[in-house]
Coordinates of N, CA and C in Angstrom, one line a residue:
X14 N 86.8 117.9 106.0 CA 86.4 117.6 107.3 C 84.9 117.3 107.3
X15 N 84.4 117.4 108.5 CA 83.2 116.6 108.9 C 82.3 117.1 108.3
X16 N 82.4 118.4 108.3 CA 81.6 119.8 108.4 C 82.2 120.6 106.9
X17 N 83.0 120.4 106.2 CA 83.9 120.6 105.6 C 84.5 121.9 105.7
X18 N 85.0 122.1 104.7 CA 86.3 123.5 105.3 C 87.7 122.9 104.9
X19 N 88.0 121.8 104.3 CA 89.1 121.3 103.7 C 89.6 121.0 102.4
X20 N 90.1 121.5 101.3 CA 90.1 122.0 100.2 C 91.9 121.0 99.9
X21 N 91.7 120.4 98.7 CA 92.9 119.4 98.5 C 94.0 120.1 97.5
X22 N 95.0 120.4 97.6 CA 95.8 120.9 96.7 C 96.3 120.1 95.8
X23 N 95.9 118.6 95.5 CA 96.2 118.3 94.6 C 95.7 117.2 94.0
X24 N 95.2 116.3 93.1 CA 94.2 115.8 92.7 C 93.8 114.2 93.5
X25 N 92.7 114.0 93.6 CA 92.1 113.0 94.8 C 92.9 111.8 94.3
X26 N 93.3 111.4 93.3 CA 94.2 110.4 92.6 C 96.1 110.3 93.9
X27 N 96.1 111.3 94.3 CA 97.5 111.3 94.7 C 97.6 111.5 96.0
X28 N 96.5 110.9 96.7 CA 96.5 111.3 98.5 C 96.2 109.6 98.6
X29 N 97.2 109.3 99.6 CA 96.7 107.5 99.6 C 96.1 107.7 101.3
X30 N 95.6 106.6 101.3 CA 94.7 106.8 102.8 C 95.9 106.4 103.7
X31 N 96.9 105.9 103.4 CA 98.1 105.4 104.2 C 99.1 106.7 104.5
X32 N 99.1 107.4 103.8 CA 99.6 108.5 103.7 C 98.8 109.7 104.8
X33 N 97.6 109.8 104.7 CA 96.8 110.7 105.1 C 96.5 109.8 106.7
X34 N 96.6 108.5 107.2 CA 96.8 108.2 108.0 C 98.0 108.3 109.1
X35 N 99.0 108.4 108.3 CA 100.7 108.5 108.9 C 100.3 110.0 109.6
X36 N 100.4 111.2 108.6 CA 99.9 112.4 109.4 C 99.4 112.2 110.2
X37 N 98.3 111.7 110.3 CA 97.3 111.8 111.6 C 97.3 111.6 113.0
X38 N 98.2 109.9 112.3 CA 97.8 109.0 114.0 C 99.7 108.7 113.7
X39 N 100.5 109.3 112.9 CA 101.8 109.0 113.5 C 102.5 108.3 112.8
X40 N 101.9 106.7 113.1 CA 102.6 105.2 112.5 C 100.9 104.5 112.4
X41 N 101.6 103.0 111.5 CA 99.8 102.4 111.7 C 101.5 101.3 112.0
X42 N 101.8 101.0 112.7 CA 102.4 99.8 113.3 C 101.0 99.2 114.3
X43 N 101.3 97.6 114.1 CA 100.3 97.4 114.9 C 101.1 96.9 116.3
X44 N 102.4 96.6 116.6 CA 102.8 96.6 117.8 C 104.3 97.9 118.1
X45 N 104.5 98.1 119.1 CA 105.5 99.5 119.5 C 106.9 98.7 118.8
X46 N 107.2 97.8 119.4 CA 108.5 97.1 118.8 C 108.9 97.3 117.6
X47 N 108.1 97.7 116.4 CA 108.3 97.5 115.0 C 108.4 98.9 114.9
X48 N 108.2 100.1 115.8 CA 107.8 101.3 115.1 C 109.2 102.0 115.8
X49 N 109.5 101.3 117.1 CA 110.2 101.9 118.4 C 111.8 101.4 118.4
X50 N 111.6 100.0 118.0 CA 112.6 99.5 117.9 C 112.5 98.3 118.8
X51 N 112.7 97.2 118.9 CA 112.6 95.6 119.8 C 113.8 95.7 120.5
X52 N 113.5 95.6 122.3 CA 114.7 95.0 123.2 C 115.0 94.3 122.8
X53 N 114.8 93.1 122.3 CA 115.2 92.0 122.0 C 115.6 91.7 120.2
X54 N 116.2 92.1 119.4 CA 115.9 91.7 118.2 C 116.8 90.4 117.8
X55 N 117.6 90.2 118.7 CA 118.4 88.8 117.8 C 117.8 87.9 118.5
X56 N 116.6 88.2 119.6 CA 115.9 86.7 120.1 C 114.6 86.8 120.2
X57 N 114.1 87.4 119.6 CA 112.2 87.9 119.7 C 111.9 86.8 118.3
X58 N 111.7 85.4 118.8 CA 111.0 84.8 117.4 C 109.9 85.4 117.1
X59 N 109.0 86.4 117.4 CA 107.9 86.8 116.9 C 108.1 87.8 116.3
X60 N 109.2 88.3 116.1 CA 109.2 89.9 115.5 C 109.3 90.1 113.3
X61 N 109.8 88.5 113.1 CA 109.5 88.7 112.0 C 108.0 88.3 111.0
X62 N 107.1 88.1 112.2 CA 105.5 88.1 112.1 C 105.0 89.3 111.8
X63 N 105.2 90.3 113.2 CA 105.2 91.6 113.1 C 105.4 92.6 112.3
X64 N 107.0 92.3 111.4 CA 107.0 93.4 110.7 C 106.5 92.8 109.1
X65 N 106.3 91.4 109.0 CA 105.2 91.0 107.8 C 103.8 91.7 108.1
X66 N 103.6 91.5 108.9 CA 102.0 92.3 108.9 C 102.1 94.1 109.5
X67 N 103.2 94.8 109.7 CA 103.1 95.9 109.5 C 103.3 96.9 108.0
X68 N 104.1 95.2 106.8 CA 104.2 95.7 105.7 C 103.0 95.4 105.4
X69 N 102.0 94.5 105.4 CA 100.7 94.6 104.9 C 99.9 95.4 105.3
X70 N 99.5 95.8 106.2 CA 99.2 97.5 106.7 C 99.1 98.1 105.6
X71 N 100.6 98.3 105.7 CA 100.9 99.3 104.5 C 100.8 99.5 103.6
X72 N 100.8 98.0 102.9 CA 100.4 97.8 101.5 C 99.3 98.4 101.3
X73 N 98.2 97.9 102.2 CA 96.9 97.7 102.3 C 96.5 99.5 101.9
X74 N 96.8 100.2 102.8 CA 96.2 101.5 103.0 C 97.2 102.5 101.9
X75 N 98.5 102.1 101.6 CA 98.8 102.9 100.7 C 98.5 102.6 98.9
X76 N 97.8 101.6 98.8 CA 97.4 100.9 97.4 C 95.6 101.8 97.4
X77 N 95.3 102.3 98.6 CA 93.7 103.4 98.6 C 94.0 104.3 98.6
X78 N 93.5 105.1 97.5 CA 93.5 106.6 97.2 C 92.4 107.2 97.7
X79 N 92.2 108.7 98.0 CA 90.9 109.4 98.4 C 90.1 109.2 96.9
X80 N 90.6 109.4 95.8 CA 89.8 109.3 94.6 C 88.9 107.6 94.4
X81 N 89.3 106.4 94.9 CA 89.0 105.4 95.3 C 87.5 105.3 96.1
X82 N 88.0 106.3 97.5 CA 87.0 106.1 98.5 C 85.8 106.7 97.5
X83 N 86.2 107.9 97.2 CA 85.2 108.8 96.4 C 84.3 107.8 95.3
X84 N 85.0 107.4 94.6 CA 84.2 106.3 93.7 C 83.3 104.7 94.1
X85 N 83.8 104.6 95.0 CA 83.2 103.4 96.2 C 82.3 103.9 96.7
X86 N 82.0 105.3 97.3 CA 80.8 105.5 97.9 C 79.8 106.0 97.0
X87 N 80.1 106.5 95.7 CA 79.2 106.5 94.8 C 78.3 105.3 94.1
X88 N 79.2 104.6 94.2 CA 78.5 103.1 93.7 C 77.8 102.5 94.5
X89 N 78.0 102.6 95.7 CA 77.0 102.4 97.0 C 75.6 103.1 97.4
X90 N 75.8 104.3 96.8 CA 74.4 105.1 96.9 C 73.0 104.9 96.0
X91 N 73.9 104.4 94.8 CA 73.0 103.8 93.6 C 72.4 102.7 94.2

C-alpha cells in the first residue's frame, strides 16, 4: 500500500496487474454490455468492436507483472 503494510505471498513474477486490477475495480470492460451482457446481441453492429478491445485490455494488463513495474521504476531513477 501507500504507506505500506502489504506483504506478497508469492513472488512479484506471478501477480499480473490485470489480475490485481479484476480484485479491485471488478471487471476492466470498457463498456457494461461486454461485462453485463448486450440487449441487443443479434443486432448491436458495434458489439464485436467492444469485445476486441475488451480482449486487448486484457492482453494488455495481464502480459504486466508487479515484478515488471518493479524493474521499470528502477531504470527510471537511474
Amino acid at each position: 500500500g501507500k504507506g505500506g503494510g502489504y506483504r506478497l505471498n508469492r513472488p512479484a513474477e506471478d501477480y499480473t496487474v490485470g489480475s490485481i486490477l479484476k480484485l479491485t475495480e471488478g471487471n476492466l470492460s470498457p463498456v457494461s454490455c461486454t461485462s453485463q451482457g448486450c440487449s441487443r446481441p443479434t443486432c448491436c453492429k458495434a458489439m464485436p468492436m467492444w469485445e476486441r478491445l475488451e480482449k486487448m485490455i486484457d492482453d494488455f494488463f495481464e502480459g504486466i507483472t508487479l515484478a515488471d513495474l518493479l524493474k521499470e521504476s528502477q531504470t527510471q531513477r537511474v
